[in-house]
Coordinates of C-alpha atoms and ligand atoms in Angstrom, one line a residue:
M1 CA 0.0 -35.2 25.4
R2 CA 3.6 -35.9 26.7
N3 CA 6.1 -33.7 28.3
F4 CA 8.7 -32.3 26.2
S5 CA 11.8 -30.4 26.5
I6 CA 15.2 -29.6 25.4
A7 CA 18.6 -28.4 27.0
I8 CA 21.6 -26.9 25.4
H9 CA 25.2 -26.3 26.9
G10 CA 27.7 -23.7 25.1
G11 CA 30.7 -25.0 27.3
A12 CA 32.0 -25.9 31.0
G13 CA 35.0 -23.6 29.9
T14 CA 33.2 -20.0 30.9
L15 CA 34.3 -16.8 31.6
V16 CA 35.5 -15.9 35.6
K17 CA 33.1 -14.3 37.0
G18 CA 35.1 -10.8 37.8
L19 CA 36.0 -11.0 34.1
M20 CA 32.1 -11.2 32.9
T21 CA 30.7 -8.0 31.9
T22 CA 27.3 -7.0 32.4
E23 CA 27.0 -6.5 28.4
L24 CA 28.7 -10.0 27.6
E25 CA 26.6 -12.1 29.6
A26 CA 23.9 -9.7 28.0
E27 CA 25.3 -11.7 24.2
Y28 CA 25.5 -15.2 25.8
K29 CA 22.4 -15.7 26.9
A30 CA 20.8 -14.0 23.9
A31 CA 22.9 -16.8 21.8
L32 CA 21.5 -19.5 24.4
K33 CA 18.1 -18.5 24.3
Q34 CA 18.0 -18.1 20.7
A35 CA 19.3 -21.5 20.4
L36 CA 17.2 -23.0 22.6
D37 CA 14.1 -21.3 20.9
K38 CA 14.8 -22.6 17.8
G39 CA 15.3 -26.1 19.0
Y40 CA 12.4 -25.8 21.2
H41 CA 9.9 -24.7 18.1
V42 CA 10.9 -28.2 16.4
L43 CA 9.4 -30.0 19.3
E44 CA 6.9 -27.5 19.9
T45 CA 5.3 -27.8 16.4
G46 CA 5.6 -31.8 16.6
G47 CA 9.0 -32.2 15.8
S48 CA 12.0 -35.3 16.6
A49 CA 14.3 -34.6 19.1
L50 CA 16.8 -35.1 16.3
D51 CA 15.5 -32.4 14.3
A52 CA 15.4 -30.1 17.4
V53 CA 18.8 -30.9 19.0
E54 CA 20.3 -30.4 15.1
T55 CA 18.4 -27.1 14.6
A56 CA 20.2 -26.2 18.3
V57 CA 23.4 -27.1 17.7
K58 CA 23.8 -25.3 14.1
S59 CA 22.3 -21.7 15.7
L60 CA 25.0 -22.0 18.1
E61 CA 27.6 -23.4 15.5
D62 CA 26.3 -20.2 13.7
T63 CA 28.0 -17.5 16.7
P64 CA 31.5 -16.7 17.0
L65 CA 31.3 -17.1 21.0
F66 CA 31.1 -20.7 20.9
N67 CA 34.0 -23.2 20.2
A68 CA 31.7 -24.8 17.2
G69 CA 31.8 -23.8 13.7
K70 CA 31.9 -20.3 13.2
G71 CA 34.3 -19.2 16.3
A72 CA 36.2 -22.4 16.1
V73 CA 39.7 -22.2 18.0
F74 CA 43.0 -22.5 16.0
T75 CA 45.0 -25.4 16.0
A76 CA 49.1 -25.5 15.8
E77 CA 48.8 -25.2 12.2
G78 CA 46.3 -22.2 12.9
T79 CA 43.7 -23.8 10.9
H80 CA 40.2 -25.0 12.9
E81 CA 39.7 -28.3 13.0
M82 CA 36.3 -29.5 13.6
D83 CA 34.4 -32.7 15.9
A84 CA 30.9 -33.7 15.7
C85 CA 28.5 -36.3 16.5
I86 CA 24.4 -36.7 16.8
M87 CA 22.4 -40.0 18.0
D88 CA 18.9 -40.6 17.5
G89 CA 17.7 -42.4 21.2
K90 CA 15.0 -44.1 19.4
T91 CA 16.8 -46.3 16.9
R92 CA 19.9 -45.6 18.0
N93 CA 21.7 -44.8 14.9
A94 CA 24.3 -42.1 15.2
G95 CA 27.1 -40.2 13.1
A96 CA 29.9 -38.5 13.9
V97 CA 32.9 -36.7 12.1
S98 CA 36.4 -35.6 13.2
L99 CA 39.0 -32.8 11.8
V100 CA 37.0 -31.5 9.4
T101 CA 37.6 -28.0 8.2
G102 CA 35.3 -25.4 6.0
I103 CA 32.1 -26.4 7.3
K104 CA 29.7 -24.2 8.6
N105 CA 27.8 -26.9 10.5
P106 CA 29.9 -29.8 11.6
V107 CA 27.0 -30.9 13.1
S108 CA 24.8 -31.5 9.4
L109 CA 27.3 -33.4 8.5
A110 CA 27.4 -35.9 11.2
R111 CA 23.4 -36.1 10.4
D112 CA 24.7 -36.8 6.6
V113 CA 27.0 -39.5 7.8
M114 CA 24.3 -41.2 10.0
D115 CA 21.1 -40.8 7.7
N116 CA 23.2 -40.9 4.2
S117 CA 25.8 -43.4 4.6
Y118 CA 26.5 -47.0 5.6
H119 CA 29.0 -45.5 8.7
V120 CA 29.0 -43.8 11.7
F121 CA 32.4 -42.2 12.1
L122 CA 34.1 -40.3 9.2
A123 CA 37.7 -38.4 9.4
G124 CA 40.0 -35.9 8.5
E125 CA 40.3 -36.0 4.5
G126 CA 37.3 -39.1 3.7
A127 CA 34.8 -37.0 6.1
M128 CA 36.1 -33.8 3.7
Q129 CA 35.6 -35.7 0.4
F130 CA 32.1 -37.2 1.5
A131 CA 30.8 -33.7 2.2
K132 CA 31.7 -32.6 -1.2
G133 CA 30.0 -35.3 -2.5
R134 CA 27.2 -35.0 -0.6
G135 CA 27.4 -30.9 -2.2
Y136 CA 28.4 -28.8 0.9
T137 CA 30.1 -25.6 0.2
I138 CA 33.7 -25.6 1.4
E139 CA 34.0 -21.9 3.7
S140 CA 37.0 -20.3 3.5
P141 CA 38.7 -19.8 7.0
E142 CA 37.9 -16.0 6.9
Y143 CA 34.0 -17.4 7.6
F144 CA 35.6 -19.1 10.9
Y145 CA 38.0 -16.3 12.0
D146 CA 37.8 -14.6 15.1
E147 CA 39.9 -12.3 16.9
I148 CA 39.9 -13.4 20.4
R149 CA 40.7 -17.0 19.2
Y150 CA 43.1 -15.8 17.2
Q151 CA 44.8 -14.0 19.9
Q152 CA 44.7 -17.0 22.0
W153 CA 46.5 -19.1 19.8
Q154 CA 49.3 -16.6 19.4
G155 CA 49.4 -16.3 23.3
I156 CA 50.4 -20.3 22.9
K157 CA 51.9 -21.1 19.6
D158 CA 55.1 -21.5 19.4
S159 CA 54.8 -23.7 22.9
E160 CA 54.2 -27.2 23.3
T161 CA 51.0 -26.3 25.6
F162 CA 47.1 -27.2 24.1
Q163 CA 44.6 -24.6 25.4
L164 CA 41.6 -26.6 26.7
D165 CA 38.8 -24.1 27.5
H166 CA 38.9 -25.1 31.0
S167 CA 42.1 -24.6 32.1
V168 CA 42.6 -21.5 31.1
K169 CA 40.4 -18.9 33.8
K170 CA 41.6 -15.6 32.4
D171 CA 40.8 -15.8 28.9
G172 CA 38.3 -15.0 26.6
K173 CA 35.4 -16.5 24.7
F174 CA 35.3 -20.9 25.5
G175 CA 32.5 -23.7 24.3
T176 CA 31.5 -26.4 22.9
V177 CA 28.5 -26.7 22.5
G178 CA 25.5 -29.6 22.9
A179 CA 22.0 -30.0 22.8
V180 CA 19.8 -33.1 24.3
A181 CA 15.8 -33.2 23.8
C182 CA 12.8 -35.3 24.1
D183 CA 10.1 -34.9 22.1
Q184 CA 6.3 -35.3 22.1
D185 CA 6.2 -39.3 21.1
G186 CA 9.1 -39.7 23.9
N187 CA 11.4 -40.2 21.6
I188 CA 15.1 -38.3 22.6
A189 CA 18.2 -37.2 21.1
A190 CA 21.8 -35.7 21.6
A191 CA 24.2 -33.7 19.6
T192 CA 27.6 -32.1 20.3
S193 CA 29.8 -29.9 18.4
T194 CA 33.3 -28.5 18.6
G195 CA 36.2 -26.8 17.7
G196 CA 38.6 -28.9 20.3
M197 CA 41.2 -27.1 22.1
T198 CA 43.8 -24.4 20.7
N199 CA 46.8 -25.3 19.1
K200 CA 46.3 -28.9 19.2
K201 CA 48.5 -31.2 16.9
W202 CA 48.9 -34.7 15.3
G203 CA 44.8 -35.2 14.5
R204 CA 43.9 -34.6 18.4
V205 CA 40.7 -35.6 18.7
G206 CA 38.4 -35.0 21.8
D207 CA 35.5 -36.9 24.0
S208 CA 32.5 -34.9 21.6
P209 CA 32.7 -36.9 18.7
M210 CA 32.7 -40.0 20.1
V211 CA 29.9 -42.2 20.7
G212 CA 29.4 -43.0 24.6
A213 CA 32.2 -40.6 25.6
G214 CA 30.9 -37.0 24.8
N215 CA 27.8 -37.7 23.2
Y216 CA 24.9 -40.6 23.6
A217 CA 20.9 -41.3 23.3
N218 CA 19.0 -43.9 24.0
N219 CA 15.3 -43.9 24.3
K220 CA 15.4 -46.9 27.4
T221 CA 17.7 -44.8 29.5
C222 CA 19.2 -41.0 28.5
A223 CA 20.2 -38.2 25.8
I224 CA 23.8 -36.9 26.8
S225 CA 25.8 -33.8 25.4
C226 CA 29.4 -33.3 27.5
T227 CA 31.8 -30.8 27.8
G228 CA 34.7 -30.8 29.5
S229 CA 38.6 -32.1 29.3
G230 CA 38.3 -34.5 26.3
E231 CA 40.9 -36.9 27.2
F232 CA 39.3 -37.7 30.5
F233 CA 35.9 -37.6 29.5
I234 CA 36.7 -40.3 26.6
R235 CA 38.9 -42.7 29.6
G236 CA 35.6 -42.2 32.0
V237 CA 33.2 -43.3 28.6
V238 CA 31.0 -40.2 30.5
A239 CA 28.2 -40.5 28.3
Y240 CA 27.5 -43.6 28.2
D241 CA 28.7 -44.3 32.0
V242 CA 25.3 -42.4 33.3
A243 CA 23.4 -44.3 30.8
S244 CA 24.8 -47.5 32.1
L245 CA 24.4 -46.4 36.3
M246 CA 20.6 -45.7 34.7
E247 CA 20.3 -48.8 33.2
H248 CA 22.2 -51.3 35.3
K249 CA 21.6 -49.4 38.6
N250 CA 18.1 -48.0 38.1
M251 CA 19.7 -44.4 39.3
S252 CA 17.3 -41.2 38.6
L253 CA 18.7 -39.4 35.6
K254 CA 20.1 -36.5 38.2
A255 CA 21.3 -39.0 40.3
A256 CA 23.4 -40.7 37.8
S257 CA 24.8 -37.9 36.2
E258 CA 25.7 -36.0 39.2
E259 CA 27.6 -39.3 40.3
V260 CA 29.5 -39.0 37.3
I261 CA 30.3 -35.2 37.1
H262 CA 31.1 -35.2 41.0
K263 CA 32.5 -38.2 41.7
R264 CA 33.6 -40.4 39.2
I265 CA 35.2 -38.2 36.3
L266 CA 37.0 -36.2 39.2
E267 CA 38.5 -39.2 40.5
I268 CA 40.7 -39.2 37.1
G269 CA 41.0 -35.9 37.5
G270 CA 38.7 -34.6 34.7
D271 CA 36.8 -31.2 34.8
G272 CA 33.3 -30.0 32.9
G273 CA 29.8 -30.7 32.8
L274 CA 27.2 -32.6 30.8
I275 CA 23.4 -32.1 30.1
A276 CA 20.7 -34.8 30.3
V277 CA 17.3 -35.9 29.4
D278 CA 15.1 -39.1 29.7
A279 CA 11.8 -39.9 27.8
N280 CA 10.1 -38.5 30.3
G281 CA 10.8 -35.0 29.7
N282 CA 13.3 -35.0 33.1
I283 CA 16.7 -32.9 32.7
A284 CA 20.0 -32.4 34.9
M285 CA 22.5 -30.4 33.9
P286 CA 25.3 -31.0 36.4
F287 CA 29.1 -29.2 36.3
N288 CA 32.0 -29.5 38.5
T289 CA 33.6 -25.9 37.0
E290 CA 32.8 -22.4 38.4
G291 CA 30.1 -22.2 35.1
M292 CA 28.7 -23.7 32.2
Y293 CA 27.0 -22.1 29.4
R294 CA 23.3 -23.6 29.5
G295 CA 19.5 -23.4 29.4
F296 CA 16.5 -25.9 29.3
K297 CA 12.7 -24.9 28.5
T298 CA 10.0 -27.7 28.9
S299 CA 6.5 -27.7 27.7
Q300 CA 5.3 -27.2 31.4
G301 CA 6.3 -23.3 30.7
E302 CA 10.1 -23.4 32.9
E303 CA 12.4 -21.9 31.1
T304 CA 16.2 -21.0 32.1
V305 CA 19.2 -19.6 30.9
L306 CA 22.2 -19.7 33.0
I307 CA 26.1 -19.2 33.2
Y308 CA 27.5 -19.9 36.3
K309 CA 26.4 -22.1 39.7
Ligands
LIG401 N1 35.7 -31.9 25.1 C1 35.5 -31.1 23.5 C2 37.1 -31.6 23.9 O1 37.8 -32.1 24.2 C3 36.6 -29.8 24.9 C4 35.1 -28.6 25.4 O2 34.4 -29.2 25.7 O3 35.3 -27.6 25.5 O4 37.4 -31.5 22.4

């Protein structure tokens, strides 16, 4: 049997160490572990990498601790506009949605776009029509309401400021979520889901739903899910850049992802991190911020959940 593995993240915008309490740390770690276990279970029972990453991301979307699904941040209009992407490294099929509201699990809608439409990326009203056509329940705004997110928004509501998790080090609960996995057949996949930035407007979309920027998978190289300052990650085409270094410069997963996070993205001013897996089940999780909610589990018995360096 081949090695299989899964890695997940809950965002690179962690609480500064001094503000993290023991209880909160335990809560974050338990939520990460739960997502990891659910995704790993899919792999262990012979399921696909694609199903594993969707399962893990759904679990993270369902907890209010992270900025995705339940717990997504508030827009300038006081709504929640969510983005997600999923990609299959075996076929290089992908599905993505952005600016969707009321969808409990945006990652599953992205999967639906991939599996049940001719398209790759649906946005806004159109994506919502697609969701309704596919029988999705539209949750009320109360489902997504979170007091800390609301207070974050109140703090900057009437300003021109957009608050990215990573630019505000003092505040509460942050985190785009993502998962990458390698299954028993050596197929890999990636999924990413986010609420974006607090007080965003004008239909702002970050890197998370964009194939090649925040999310990418190709069996030949790697599966990547990013978290960080989206505007920079789009310009750095970060996820594809890692794959590209592996393919064209023959770099290892670790060397390529570190080159991008510790050098290339920093050069243009971006902060954040990524999780990566290759078809041999190797994992890399570099970040250039103070912390990144993250974890991985492998068929060789390694398992860890971490927040800081
Ligand atoms: N990359 C996400 C965005 O720009 C934010 C994050 O990773 O927390 O929308």
